[in-house]
Structures are given as structure tokens and as C-alpha cells.
Amino acid sequence: MDKAFDLAKERYSELGVDVELSMKRLANISISLHCWQGDDVSGFESEEGLTGGGIQATGNYPGRARTAEELRQDLNKTYGLIPGAHRLNLHAIYAETGGRKVDRNEIDSSHFTAWVDWAKANRHGLDFNPTYFSHPLAESGMTLTNPDPQIRQFWVEHGIATRKISAFFGKALGAPCVNNVWIPDGYKDIPADRKHPRELLLQSLNSIFAEKLDTNYNLDAVECKLFGIGSESYVAGSHEFYMGYAVRNNILLTLDAGHFHPTEVISDKLSSILFYVPEVLLHVSRGVRWDSDHVVILSDELRAIAEELVRGDYLNRVHIGLDFFDASINRIAAWVIGTRCMLKALLIALLEPTDRLRQSELEGDYTTRLAIMEELKTMPYGTIWDAYCERHNTPVGMKWMDEVKRYESEILTKR
Ligand code: RNT
Ligand code: ZN
């Protein structure tokens, strides 16, 4: 291992890359793991699980976390198999109300103290999301754009409640919490009026964001989408809508990798959007033919996203969150594979001789640019990754899988 690492390091230094520096930079990056991979986006509100919203978890692999304790237990296992220090992204439906029914417009920080205690004890930052699906008042598919003012008001109150909880997280943990608004609102078939729901959305958002909150604690984000199941023809919160909203109000824009036309990529959007919004939240995901939320793998697009973050020097302005949910494979393995791939993509990007590439480009030497880019694809980054895992006391290679299998037979299959 040491020998292989020394040789790999030498190869990189021949290209002008400082491997130790790249590894140090990677250690400063925190990924926000989405809690909802652990229980198929069910939450603890009811037995029903995910309903509505046009998103779907398919599969019935055994071992889904059914309680907050089980979810935290699974998360602890997961973080232990991922090198570095990382965050957790919670949804409002993961409130712990002690068996009492507390509706979404009435949740407060007291329902999340166990999460905060856990986050503190394990040094995880927290991020948050209002939940605008899996609820009777979201059944029509209209929440913040609902023509009924009472229903709209309910969802506005929910949005306000989550901002307060988010600020509480940020304050308690000493690092800002990103609170991300995503709503499913739209129409299955061709709408007669595209303008009115957007007018209502604008009003609702203005009410939710009316109170100024300290950005040291809470960061507001809005997530756009092209279409969902049941909103194929029209989505109120489109890209243009939210980009305009984020720019005008100086808040964060969320880019989900599955939320655009199938040949459109978010890697190309960062260097435009970041001129106009203060920060971006990523929902790194993998759509297969539609916004299917497959587990993230080391794809060309994942690598392109990571390259943009490094080349554009955006790592301090882009929050990297994950968003996928696969119920057909071991859920802990899904988290580990997706997160390790995200980190691998970042490591590969950090191991690039960016200045040299840029220099070739500026000189019009596109031949050298292409030659280096292709050479990089077979450089021994796997060896550097293994060393990185070892240094961070996490399993190297497929060894993490042994631990997942053991956990599966000891814990998951008994649920
Ligand atoms: C849905 C959005 C949204 C959700 C989560 C659960 O298309 O991507 O981010 O996946 O909030
Ligand atoms: Zn998303």
C-alpha cells in the first residue's frame, strides 16, 4: 500500500500536482447526507410513508429504519464508513413528537432536540427542509400555490416554522443550517393559467421569508424542478421562477441534478448562477430517464460537477447535499456508495493540474488540453483514495461492505 501510494504520488507530481495538499483540501469538505435514504422518505408522522409529491421510492429491501433511534443507529454505521466529517439533512417529517399529533404548522425546535443532541455528540452539522408532501392538505398537489387561502396559509405557517427550527439548529451547532424549500405544485395536463399559481407562490414565499433571520444560523434556499409524476405539463416552481426569486432576494438557489431536461446538466450552470446568488445548494442525484433519484455513482456528470466546484473555486459557496432514495438495495450501502462516490469525484478534481489546463486553453493549445484531460482519466487516483480512507480510519476498498453485511445480518434483518 505504502509503495503503491509513493508511486502514485510521484506520477502526480510529474504532472505538477501536490497530492498531500489535495488530500488536505478534501478533508475540509462536508457532504450533507439526506436522512430520507434510510427510510424511503417516510418520516415518523404516520404509518403511511411517502404519499404524493410526484417522487417515489421503489423496492422493499428489508431493514428500513422505522423510528428515529433506528435511523440514527443506521446513520452512525454509515458515517463510520465514509472518510471525513459530514452533515445530516433532515426533513420536517422527522420530528419527534413523543407520539402526540403535532401538525406541520405547529412543529418547533422542541421536536428536534434529540437530533441536535445526536448531531452535537457526533459533530455533524444539520440542514433542514419543510415537507410539502405526504399530508392531507397536499393531496391536491397544490401547497403554496393552493387557490384556497386557508390551505395556503397552513403551508406558509409550515415554512415559517421550519425557518425557526433551522435557525435553532444553526445556533446550537455553531454553523449555518440550509433550509431548502421544495414544493410539488403543478399540473398533470396543460394548464389554462400558468401565471396565477406563480403569483400565489411569489406571495407565499414572501410571507415565509418576511422575517429576517441571521444568516450565521439560517440560510434560505429554493429548489426548482422541470416536472414530476403528476406535474408533467407544468411546475409552478420552475427554474426561471426560482432563479429570479433567489437573485432578487439574495438567497440560495438549489440545483437538483434530476430536475432538468434529460440532456441538460447542472455542472454547466454553476459558473453562471454563482455570479448572481450568494451561495448554491446542490442536490446531487442520478436520474435514469426521469428524475428517478437513483444512487449517485462516479459518472461523467458527477465528475464534471466536482471539477466545476474545484476549478471555479466555489467550495466555500456551494453546499453539497445528496438526494436519492433507493429501497431496492441495502439502504446503508446506498448512502455509503453515493457519498463515497461524491468524495471520490472531488478527490479526482482536486488531483487535476488545473493551472496547466487553463494555461493550454489560454494559449489556444487545445491539443494539450485534451491530451492532459484524457491522461488524467487513467491516473492512479484509486490508490490515493485508498490512502485517504486509511488515514481517516475508514475501511479501504470493499472492506466497508463486510461491515454492512455484518450489520445487515445482526440488525437489519431482525427489524
Ligand atoms: C423532489 C426534490 C426534493 C425531494 C426531497 C425529499 O423532486 O428533489 O428535494 O427529493 O426534498
Ligand atoms: Zn432534490
Coordinates of C-alpha atoms and ligand atoms in Angstrom, one line a residue:
M1 CA 0.0 0.0 0.0
D2 CA 2.7 2.5 1.0
K3 CA 4.7 1.6 -2.0
A4 CA 1.8 2.0 -4.3
F5 CA 0.9 5.3 -2.7
D6 CA 4.5 6.6 -3.1
L7 CA 4.5 5.6 -6.8
A8 CA 1.1 7.2 -7.4
K9 CA 2.2 10.4 -5.7
E10 CA 5.3 10.5 -7.9
R11 CA 3.1 10.2 -11.0
Y12 CA 1.0 13.1 -9.9
S13 CA 3.9 15.2 -9.0
E14 CA 5.3 14.7 -12.6
L15 CA 2.1 16.4 -13.7
G16 CA 2.6 19.2 -11.2
V17 CA 0.0 18.0 -8.6
D18 CA 0.6 18.1 -4.9
V19 CA -1.2 15.0 -3.6
E20 CA -0.8 15.9 0.1
L21 CA -2.4 19.3 -0.5
S22 CA -5.3 17.7 -2.4
M23 CA -5.9 15.3 0.4
K24 CA -5.9 18.1 2.9
R25 CA -8.4 20.1 0.8
L26 CA -10.7 17.1 0.6
A27 CA -10.7 16.7 4.3
N28 CA -12.3 20.2 4.6
I29 CA -15.3 19.3 2.6
S30 CA -18.5 18.3 4.3
I31 CA -21.2 16.5 2.4
S32 CA -24.8 16.8 3.7
L33 CA -26.3 13.3 3.8
H34 CA -30.0 13.2 3.3
C35 CA -31.8 11.4 6.2
W36 CA -34.5 10.2 3.8
Q37 CA -32.4 7.5 2.2
G38 CA -32.7 5.5 5.4
D39 CA -36.5 5.0 5.5
D40 CA -37.7 5.6 1.9
V41 CA -38.8 9.2 2.6
S42 CA -41.4 8.0 5.2
G43 CA -40.7 10.1 8.3
F44 CA -42.3 9.5 11.6
E45 CA -45.6 11.3 11.3
S46 CA -47.7 8.4 10.2
E47 CA -47.5 4.7 9.1
E48 CA -48.4 5.6 5.6
G49 CA -45.0 6.6 4.3
L50 CA -44.3 8.7 1.2
T51 CA -47.5 9.8 -0.5
G52 CA -47.9 12.4 -3.2
G53 CA -45.4 14.9 -4.4
G54 CA -44.5 13.1 -7.5
I55 CA -41.5 11.4 -6.0
Q56 CA -41.2 7.7 -5.4
A57 CA -39.0 5.2 -3.6
T58 CA -39.3 1.7 -5.2
G59 CA -38.3 -1.6 -3.7
N60 CA -38.8 -3.4 -0.4
Y61 CA -35.3 -4.4 0.8
P62 CA -35.5 -5.5 4.4
G63 CA -34.4 -3.3 7.3
R64 CA -36.0 0.1 6.7
A65 CA -35.5 2.4 9.8
R66 CA -38.9 2.8 11.4
T67 CA -38.0 5.1 14.3
A68 CA -35.6 8.0 15.0
E69 CA -33.5 5.7 17.1
E70 CA -33.2 3.2 14.3
L71 CA -32.4 5.9 11.8
R72 CA -29.7 7.4 14.0
Q73 CA -28.2 3.9 14.6
D74 CA -28.1 3.4 10.8
L75 CA -26.6 6.8 10.3
N76 CA -23.9 6.2 12.8
K77 CA -22.9 3.0 11.0
T78 CA -23.0 4.9 7.7
Y79 CA -20.8 7.8 8.8
G80 CA -18.3 5.3 10.2
L81 CA -17.7 4.0 6.6
I82 CA -17.2 7.4 5.0
P83 CA -13.9 9.3 5.4
G84 CA -14.2 12.9 6.8
A85 CA -16.7 14.9 8.9
H86 CA -20.1 15.2 7.3
R87 CA -23.5 16.8 7.9
L88 CA -27.1 15.5 8.1
N89 CA -30.0 16.9 6.0
L90 CA -33.3 16.5 7.9
H91 CA -36.9 16.9 6.7
A92 CA -39.7 18.3 8.9
I93 CA -41.4 14.9 8.9
Y94 CA -38.6 13.5 11.0
A95 CA -39.8 15.5 14.0
E96 CA -40.1 13.5 17.3
T97 CA -43.3 14.4 18.9
G98 CA -43.4 11.7 21.5
G99 CA -46.5 10.0 20.0
R100 CA -48.6 13.2 20.1
K101 CA -50.1 14.5 16.8
V102 CA -48.5 17.9 16.1
D103 CA -49.5 19.3 12.7
R104 CA -46.8 20.7 10.5
N105 CA -47.7 24.3 11.1
E106 CA -47.1 23.8 14.8
I107 CA -43.8 22.0 14.9
D108 CA -41.0 23.7 16.8
S109 CA -37.4 23.2 17.9
S110 CA -38.5 21.1 20.9
H111 CA -39.4 18.3 18.5
F112 CA -35.8 18.2 17.2
T113 CA -33.8 18.3 20.4
A114 CA -32.8 14.6 20.2
W115 CA -31.5 15.3 16.7
V116 CA -29.5 18.2 17.9
D117 CA -28.1 16.3 20.8
W118 CA -27.0 13.5 18.5
A119 CA -25.5 16.0 16.0
K120 CA -23.5 17.7 18.8
A121 CA -22.3 14.4 20.2
N122 CA -21.2 13.2 16.8
R123 CA -20.0 16.6 15.4
H124 CA -22.4 16.7 12.5
G125 CA -23.8 19.9 11.1
L126 CA -27.5 19.9 10.3
D127 CA -29.6 21.1 7.3
F128 CA -33.3 21.2 7.1
N129 CA -36.4 21.1 4.8
P130 CA -40.1 21.9 5.2
T131 CA -42.1 18.9 4.0
Y132 CA -44.7 19.8 1.4
F133 CA -45.9 16.3 0.6
S134 CA -47.3 13.2 2.3
H135 CA -50.1 15.2 4.0
P136 CA -53.9 15.5 3.5
L137 CA -53.5 19.2 2.7
A138 CA -51.0 18.4 -0.1
E139 CA -53.2 15.7 -1.7
S140 CA -54.5 18.0 -4.4
G141 CA -50.8 18.6 -5.4
M142 CA -51.2 22.3 -4.5
T143 CA -49.5 23.7 -1.4
L144 CA -48.0 27.2 -1.5
T145 CA -50.0 27.8 -4.8
N146 CA -53.3 26.4 -3.5
P147 CA -56.2 28.6 -4.6
D148 CA -57.7 28.0 -1.1
P149 CA -56.3 30.8 1.1
Q150 CA -56.6 28.7 4.2
I151 CA -54.6 25.8 2.8
R152 CA -52.1 28.2 1.5
Q153 CA -51.8 29.8 4.9
F154 CA -51.3 26.4 6.6
W155 CA -48.3 25.8 4.3
V156 CA -46.9 29.3 4.8
E157 CA -47.0 28.7 8.5
H158 CA -45.2 25.4 8.0
G159 CA -42.5 27.3 6.1
I160 CA -42.1 29.9 8.8
A161 CA -41.9 27.1 11.5
T162 CA -39.1 25.4 9.6
R163 CA -37.0 28.5 9.3
K164 CA -37.1 28.9 13.1
I165 CA -36.1 25.3 13.6
S166 CA -33.3 25.8 11.1
A167 CA -32.0 28.9 12.9
F168 CA -32.2 26.9 16.1
F169 CA -30.0 24.2 14.5
G170 CA -27.5 26.7 13.2
K171 CA -27.2 28.4 16.6
A172 CA -27.0 25.2 18.6
L173 CA -24.3 23.7 16.3
G174 CA -22.4 26.9 15.5
A175 CA -22.7 26.6 11.7
P176 CA -25.4 27.8 9.4
C177 CA -28.2 25.4 8.6
V178 CA -29.6 25.5 5.0
N179 CA -33.4 25.3 4.9
N180 CA -34.5 24.3 1.5
V181 CA -38.0 24.8 0.1
W182 CA -39.2 22.4 -2.4
I183 CA -42.9 22.1 -3.3
P184 CA -44.5 19.6 -5.7
D185 CA -47.1 22.1 -7.1
G186 CA -48.0 21.8 -10.7
Y187 CA -50.4 20.3 -13.2
K188 CA -50.6 16.9 -14.9
D189 CA -52.2 18.4 -18.0
I190 CA -51.9 21.6 -19.9
P191 CA -52.9 24.5 -17.6
A192 CA -55.2 27.3 -18.7
D193 CA -53.3 29.7 -16.4
R194 CA -49.6 29.5 -15.9
K195 CA -49.4 32.8 -14.3
H196 CA -51.8 32.6 -11.3
P197 CA -50.1 29.8 -9.4
R198 CA -46.8 31.5 -9.7
E199 CA -48.3 34.8 -8.5
L200 CA -49.6 32.8 -5.4
L201 CA -46.2 31.1 -5.0
L202 CA -44.5 34.5 -5.0
Q203 CA -46.9 35.8 -2.3
S204 CA -46.5 32.7 -0.2
L205 CA -42.7 32.8 -0.4
N206 CA -42.7 36.5 0.5
S207 CA -44.7 35.7 3.6
I208 CA -42.5 32.8 4.6
F209 CA -39.3 34.9 4.2
A210 CA -40.7 38.1 5.6
E211 CA -38.8 37.8 8.9
K212 CA -35.1 38.5 8.5
L213 CA -33.1 35.7 10.2
D214 CA -29.4 35.8 10.9
T215 CA -27.5 34.1 8.1
N216 CA -25.0 32.9 10.6
Y217 CA -27.7 30.5 11.6
N218 CA -30.2 30.0 8.8
L219 CA -29.7 30.1 5.0
D220 CA -32.8 30.1 2.9
A221 CA -32.8 28.0 -0.3
V222 CA -35.4 27.4 -3.0
E223 CA -35.4 24.3 -5.3
C224 CA -36.6 24.4 -8.9
K225 CA -37.9 21.5 -11.0
L226 CA -38.9 20.8 -14.5
F227 CA -41.6 18.1 -13.9
G228 CA -42.7 15.3 -11.7
I229 CA -45.1 12.4 -11.8
G230 CA -48.5 14.2 -11.8
S231 CA -47.0 17.5 -12.8
E232 CA -45.7 16.6 -16.2
S233 CA -47.1 19.7 -18.0
Y234 CA -46.5 22.4 -15.6
V235 CA -44.5 23.0 -12.4
A236 CA -45.1 26.3 -10.7
G237 CA -41.6 26.5 -9.1
S238 CA -39.7 26.3 -12.4
H239 CA -36.0 27.1 -12.9
E240 CA -36.7 30.6 -14.1
F241 CA -39.1 31.3 -11.3
Y242 CA -36.7 30.4 -8.5
M243 CA -33.6 31.7 -10.2
G244 CA -35.3 35.1 -10.4
Y245 CA -36.6 34.8 -6.8
A246 CA -33.2 33.8 -5.4
V247 CA -31.4 36.6 -7.3
R248 CA -33.9 39.3 -6.3
N249 CA -33.9 38.2 -2.6
N250 CA -30.2 37.3 -2.3
I251 CA -31.0 33.7 -1.1
L252 CA -29.6 30.3 -2.2
L253 CA -30.7 28.5 -5.3
T254 CA -30.9 24.7 -5.1
L255 CA -29.9 22.7 -8.1
D256 CA -31.0 19.1 -8.2
A257 CA -29.2 17.0 -10.8
G258 CA -32.5 15.3 -11.7
H259 CA -34.6 18.4 -12.2
F260 CA -33.8 19.5 -15.7
H261 CA -34.3 18.3 -19.2
P262 CA -32.6 14.9 -19.5
T263 CA -29.7 16.2 -21.6
E264 CA -29.2 19.3 -19.5
V265 CA -26.5 19.2 -16.8
I266 CA -26.1 21.2 -13.7
S267 CA -22.3 21.3 -14.0
D268 CA -22.7 23.9 -16.7
K269 CA -25.0 26.1 -14.6
L270 CA -22.8 26.8 -11.5
S271 CA -20.4 29.3 -13.2
S272 CA -23.4 31.3 -14.4
I273 CA -25.6 31.2 -11.4
L274 CA -22.8 32.0 -8.9
F275 CA -22.4 35.4 -10.3
Y276 CA -25.8 36.3 -9.1
V277 CA -26.7 34.4 -6.0
P278 CA -24.7 34.3 -2.8
E279 CA -24.5 30.5 -2.5
V280 CA -25.9 27.4 -4.0
L281 CA -27.2 24.2 -2.5
L282 CA -26.7 21.0 -4.6
H283 CA -28.9 18.0 -4.6
V284 CA -26.6 15.6 -6.1
S285 CA -28.7 12.8 -7.6
R286 CA -28.9 10.5 -10.6
G287 CA -31.9 10.4 -12.8
V288 CA -32.3 7.4 -15.1
R289 CA -34.7 8.5 -17.9
W290 CA -36.6 10.6 -15.4
D291 CA -36.0 12.2 -12.0
S292 CA -35.7 8.7 -10.6
D293 CA -33.3 9.5 -7.7
H294 CA -31.0 6.5 -8.3
V295 CA -28.0 6.2 -6.1
V296 CA -25.2 8.5 -7.1
I297 CA -22.3 6.8 -8.9
L298 CA -19.0 8.0 -10.3
S299 CA -20.4 9.2 -13.6
D300 CA -19.1 11.7 -16.0
E301 CA -21.6 14.3 -14.7
L302 CA -20.6 13.7 -11.1
R303 CA -17.0 14.3 -12.0
A304 CA -18.0 17.4 -14.0
I305 CA -19.8 18.8 -11.0
A306 CA -16.8 18.2 -8.8
E307 CA -14.5 19.7 -11.4
E308 CA -16.6 22.9 -11.6
L309 CA -16.5 23.3 -7.8
V310 CA -12.7 23.0 -7.7
R311 CA -11.9 24.9 -10.9
G312 CA -14.2 27.8 -10.1
D313 CA -13.0 27.9 -6.5
Y314 CA -16.6 27.5 -5.3
L315 CA -16.2 25.1 -2.5
N316 CA -16.9 27.7 0.1
R317 CA -20.1 28.9 -1.7
V318 CA -21.7 25.6 -2.7
H319 CA -23.3 23.3 -0.1
I320 CA -23.1 19.8 -1.3
G321 CA -26.2 17.8 -0.4
L322 CA -27.3 14.4 -1.7
D323 CA -30.8 13.5 -2.8
F324 CA -31.5 9.9 -3.8
F325 CA -33.6 7.1 -2.4
D326 CA -33.4 3.5 -3.4
A327 CA -35.4 0.9 -1.4
S328 CA -34.3 -2.0 -3.6
I329 CA -30.8 -2.4 -2.1
N330 CA -29.3 -2.2 1.4
R331 CA -30.0 1.4 2.4
I332 CA -26.8 1.9 4.3
A333 CA -24.8 0.7 1.4
A334 CA -26.7 3.1 -0.8
W335 CA -25.7 6.1 1.4
V336 CA -22.1 4.8 1.6
I337 CA -21.8 4.2 -2.2
G338 CA -23.3 7.6 -3.1
T339 CA -21.3 9.6 -0.6
R340 CA -18.0 7.8 -1.2
C341 CA -18.5 8.5 -5.0
M342 CA -19.1 12.2 -4.3
L343 CA -15.9 12.3 -2.3
K344 CA -14.0 10.3 -5.0
A345 CA -15.2 12.8 -7.6
L346 CA -14.0 15.7 -5.5
L347 CA -10.6 14.0 -4.9
I348 CA -10.2 13.4 -8.6
A349 CA -11.0 17.0 -9.3
L350 CA -8.5 18.1 -6.6
L351 CA -5.8 16.0 -8.2
E352 CA -6.0 17.9 -11.5
P353 CA -3.3 20.3 -12.7
T354 CA -5.9 23.0 -13.2
D355 CA -3.4 25.8 -13.9
R356 CA -1.7 23.8 -16.6
L357 CA -5.0 23.0 -18.3
R358 CA -6.1 26.7 -18.1
Q359 CA -2.7 27.8 -19.5
S360 CA -3.0 25.5 -22.5
E361 CA -6.5 26.8 -23.1
L362 CA -5.4 30.4 -22.9
E363 CA -2.6 29.7 -25.4
G364 CA -5.0 28.2 -27.8
D365 CA -3.3 24.8 -27.4
Y366 CA -6.4 22.7 -27.3
T367 CA -4.4 19.7 -28.3
T368 CA -2.5 19.7 -25.0
R369 CA -5.7 20.5 -23.1
L370 CA -7.4 17.4 -24.5
A371 CA -4.3 15.2 -24.1
I372 CA -4.0 16.1 -20.4
M373 CA -7.7 15.6 -19.7
E374 CA -7.5 12.1 -21.2
E375 CA -4.3 11.2 -19.4
L376 CA -5.9 12.1 -16.1
K377 CA -8.6 9.5 -16.6
T378 CA -6.2 6.7 -16.1
M379 CA -4.1 8.3 -13.4
P380 CA -3.9 6.2 -10.1
Y381 CA -6.4 8.2 -8.1
G382 CA -7.8 4.9 -6.7
T383 CA -4.5 4.5 -4.8
I384 CA -4.7 8.0 -3.4
W385 CA -8.4 7.4 -2.4
D386 CA -7.4 4.2 -0.5
A387 CA -4.7 6.0 1.4
Y388 CA -7.2 8.8 2.2
C389 CA -9.7 6.2 3.6
E390 CA -6.9 4.6 5.6
R391 CA -5.7 7.9 7.1
H392 CA -9.3 8.7 8.1
N393 CA -9.7 5.3 9.8
T394 CA -12.4 4.1 7.4
P395 CA -12.4 0.8 5.6
V396 CA -10.3 0.6 2.4
G397 CA -11.7 -0.9 -0.8
M398 CA -14.6 -3.3 -0.4
K399 CA -13.9 -3.8 3.3
W400 CA -16.7 -1.4 4.1
M401 CA -19.1 -3.9 2.5
D402 CA -18.1 -6.6 5.0
E403 CA -19.3 -4.3 7.8
V404 CA -22.5 -3.5 6.0
K405 CA -23.2 -7.2 5.6
R406 CA -22.5 -7.9 9.3
Y407 CA -24.8 -5.0 10.3
E408 CA -27.4 -6.4 8.0
S409 CA -27.4 -9.8 9.5
E410 CA -27.1 -8.6 13.1
I411 CA -29.5 -5.7 13.0
L412 CA -31.4 -5.0 9.8
T413 CA -32.9 -8.5 9.1
K414 CA -34.2 -8.5 12.7
R415 CA -36.4 -5.4 12.1
Ligands
RNT1 C1 -38.1 16.3 -5.3 C2 -36.9 17.1 -4.7 C3 -36.8 17.1 -3.2 C4 -37.0 15.8 -2.5 C5 -36.6 15.8 -1.1 C6 -37.2 14.6 -0.4 O1 -38.1 16.1 -6.6 O2 -35.8 16.6 -5.3 O3 -35.6 17.7 -2.9 O4 -36.4 14.8 -3.2 O5 -37.0 17.0 -0.5
ZN2 ZN -34.0 17.5 -4.5

